[in-house]
DNA sequence: TTATTTTTGCATCAATGTTGCATAAAATTC
DNA sequence: GAATTTTATGCAACATTGATGCAAAAATAA
């Protein structure tokens, strides 16, 4: 059974013990189980958003060096179970892959919504990216769609 | 006659004298005509790609301070005749708007293609972004589509 | 438990985004 | 056209992020 599949449904994996799930998951991807990796992975599981490096640094109370978090994210990207999500302010965010992505190919296939108010980037897993047709010898490999606006929550709160 | 319209077709404006076109254009947008602004604008006209700040610095031979170029781009963004284009490597690029965008609303409406080989970001003006339908009270304001892959030119050259 | 391999923390550097302030340049007024 | 007002520029400075080298520490294998 592929842990990728398990991750496709966060609810499932959340029933496993915290230590075991991250431990097993990391080993599945040939990554050593270290404190930083377990903690970063746990945050990915508990937060259903695309997360920035700064988010991890703050939420782990600067327990780990920023380079370590940077390299942790890089190892997760290389392993292929997170993907990079574009951000309109230049930086990058990262999110768990919800489908079977290969290391090179991250057609996560869904739209990302960044709220201008709360700043959160939400994976709109229900909204898939349509096929685009390019002329001539253009070879598309990855497609990123970033929508900015006001999210559900913020729209409801300010909308009276 | 709106200069925005003129810009919609680069060929047209290229027939005007270099000095006059940038001068008039800037004034149309209530921007003072300065050396840096004219030069940056000229590059936007001559290069049919989304350009990075570094591109301007290099191509203007570091004639202007990087902060000046940064602020020039910002003033152009505020004026509303360029829009920010996402880049997969974190940074931002900028491109002339080819439609009438308002200051706040930059539905430039087309797909951007970034070539992994030559690094250029091409505005695929022919490929429009479809409408996405968001649930609940999500309010989409801007939609950015960034496709990475191999462009026409690079694909052709390496492809035989 | 020891040996091997990988990860971490720290130092360091480059690039980029951003602001404040004094000076320079552009537009406006006389 | 000279003086005045307004705005832009250059420079210093600082924050954030991406990235690499290296010795020490931790994780796995033997």
PDB file of N, CA and C in Angstrom, chain B residues 4-5 30 33-34 46 54 61 68 92 95 102 127:
ATOM      1  N   UNK B   4      -3.199  52.777 -24.236  1.00  0.00           N
ATOM      2  CA  UNK B   4      -3.346  51.359 -23.940  1.00  0.00           C
ATOM      3  C   UNK B   4      -3.628  50.573 -25.208  1.00  0.00           C
ATOM      4  N   UNK B   5      -4.507  51.142 -26.000  1.00  0.00           N
ATOM      5  CA  UNK B   5      -4.889  50.499 -27.257  1.00  0.00           C
ATOM      6  C   UNK B   5      -3.701  50.424 -28.192  1.00  0.00           C
ATOM      7  N   UNK B  30       0.122  60.067 -16.200  1.00  0.00           N
ATOM      8  CA  UNK B  30       0.515  60.974 -15.122  1.00  0.00           C
ATOM      9  C   UNK B  30       1.839  60.604 -14.483  1.00  0.00           C
ATOM     10  N   UNK B  33       8.283  62.069 -17.180  1.00  0.00           N
ATOM     11  CA  UNK B  33       9.142  61.420 -18.156  1.00  0.00           C
ATOM     12  C   UNK B  33      10.591  61.555 -17.715  1.00  0.00           C
ATOM     13  N   UNK B  34      11.125  60.483 -17.191  1.00  0.00           N
ATOM     14  CA  UNK B  34      12.524  60.500 -16.754  1.00  0.00           C
ATOM     15  C   UNK B  34      13.310  59.468 -17.545  1.00  0.00           C
ATOM     16  N   UNK B  46      10.372  46.684 -26.820  1.00  0.00           N
ATOM     17  CA  UNK B  46      11.167  45.911 -27.769  1.00  0.00           C
ATOM     18  C   UNK B  46      11.270  44.432 -27.432  1.00  0.00           C
ATOM     19  N   UNK B  54      16.214  42.103 -12.791  1.00  0.00           N
ATOM     20  CA  UNK B  54      17.615  41.874 -13.130  1.00  0.00           C
ATOM     21  C   UNK B  54      17.863  42.134 -14.617  1.00  0.00           C
ATOM     22  N   UNK B  61      22.837  48.474 -18.367  1.00  0.00           N
ATOM     23  CA  UNK B  61      24.240  48.555 -17.955  1.00  0.00           C
ATOM     24  C   UNK B  61      24.436  49.218 -16.607  1.00  0.00           C
ATOM     25  N   UNK B  68      16.026  52.381  -8.058  1.00  0.00           N
ATOM     26  CA  UNK B  68      15.305  53.208  -9.029  1.00  0.00           C
ATOM     27  C   UNK B  68      14.511  52.334  -9.997  1.00  0.00           C
ATOM     28  N   UNK B  92       9.824  37.626  -9.530  1.00  0.00           N
ATOM     29  CA  UNK B  92       8.712  38.111 -10.332  1.00  0.00           C
ATOM     30  C   UNK B  92       9.226  38.634 -11.662  1.00  0.00           C
ATOM     31  N   UNK B  95       5.274  42.388 -17.383  1.00  0.00           N
ATOM     32  CA  UNK B  95       4.977  42.472 -18.812  1.00  0.00           C
ATOM     33  C   UNK B  95       3.961  43.569 -19.065  1.00  0.00           C
ATOM     34  N   UNK B 102      -7.422  47.746 -15.357  1.00  0.00           N
ATOM     35  CA  UNK B 102      -7.549  48.853 -14.421  1.00  0.00           C
ATOM     36  C   UNK B 102      -6.423  48.692 -13.401  1.00  0.00           C
ATOM     37  N   UNK B 127      -3.719  32.267 -25.998  1.00  0.00           N
ATOM     38  CA  UNK B 127      -4.300  31.240 -25.143  1.00  0.00           C
ATOM     39  C   UNK B 127      -4.936  31.886 -23.923  1.00  0.00           C
TER      40      UNK B 127
END
